C-alpha angles and dihedrals in degrees: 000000000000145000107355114187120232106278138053141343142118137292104210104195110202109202137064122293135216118253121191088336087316132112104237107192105216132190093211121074104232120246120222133188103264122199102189119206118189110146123075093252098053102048094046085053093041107132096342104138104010137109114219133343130218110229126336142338112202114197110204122216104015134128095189138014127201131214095213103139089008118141095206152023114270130191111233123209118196120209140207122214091269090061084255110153097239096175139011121208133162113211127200117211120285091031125130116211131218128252114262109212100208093037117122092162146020136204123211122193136148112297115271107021099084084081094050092051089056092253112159154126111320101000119131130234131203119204116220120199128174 
């Protein structure tokens, strides 16, 4: 934890993920594709005109995101302080979330693969830069 610089890094999920509808219990933490926004700039423009996105985007600090000019449905991840998932939502364009009080950050990715990654309630998740 701590101060992260705008750029790249990895979202190591610790858990257990779903497979084809299934709980599949796994050793190794899962590494995802990490963009990283911290300055102001970066996280108002976070996936505004784009696409898609591999991976992930973490906005930090942040307690709520909106969809408003977004081109696709995204799954939004709340965290604590700790880097603990306090709330899963997905969000289609032109939404606006709600705050979240104990939210320091917030992960954005494409709508439905949050749950496959093993994203949920209560996981924790570990940010890799370098």
């Amino acid at each position: 934890m701590g101060r992260w610089l705008d750029g790249r890094g990895e979202l190591v999920v610790h858990g257990e993920r779903i497979v084809h509808g299934e709980r599949d219990g796994f050793a190794v933490p899962l590494e995802v594709p990490l963009e990283i926004a911290t300055s102001y700039r970066a996280r108002t423009r976070g996936l505004l005109g784009r696409d898609g996105i591999e991976g992930a985007l973490l906005l930090s600090p942040a307690g709520s995101v909106h969809t408003f000019r977004m081109r696709f449905p995204i799954d939004v991840a709340y965290l604590d302080r700790r880097l603990r998932v306090i709330a899963v939502r997905t969000m289609k364009p032109g939404r606006l979330g709600l705050p979240r009080l104990r939210s320091r950050h917030v992960l954005e990715a494409e709508a439905g693969v949050m749950e496959g990654w093993g994203v949920r309630v209560g996981v924790r998740v570990e940010i890799v830069v370098g």
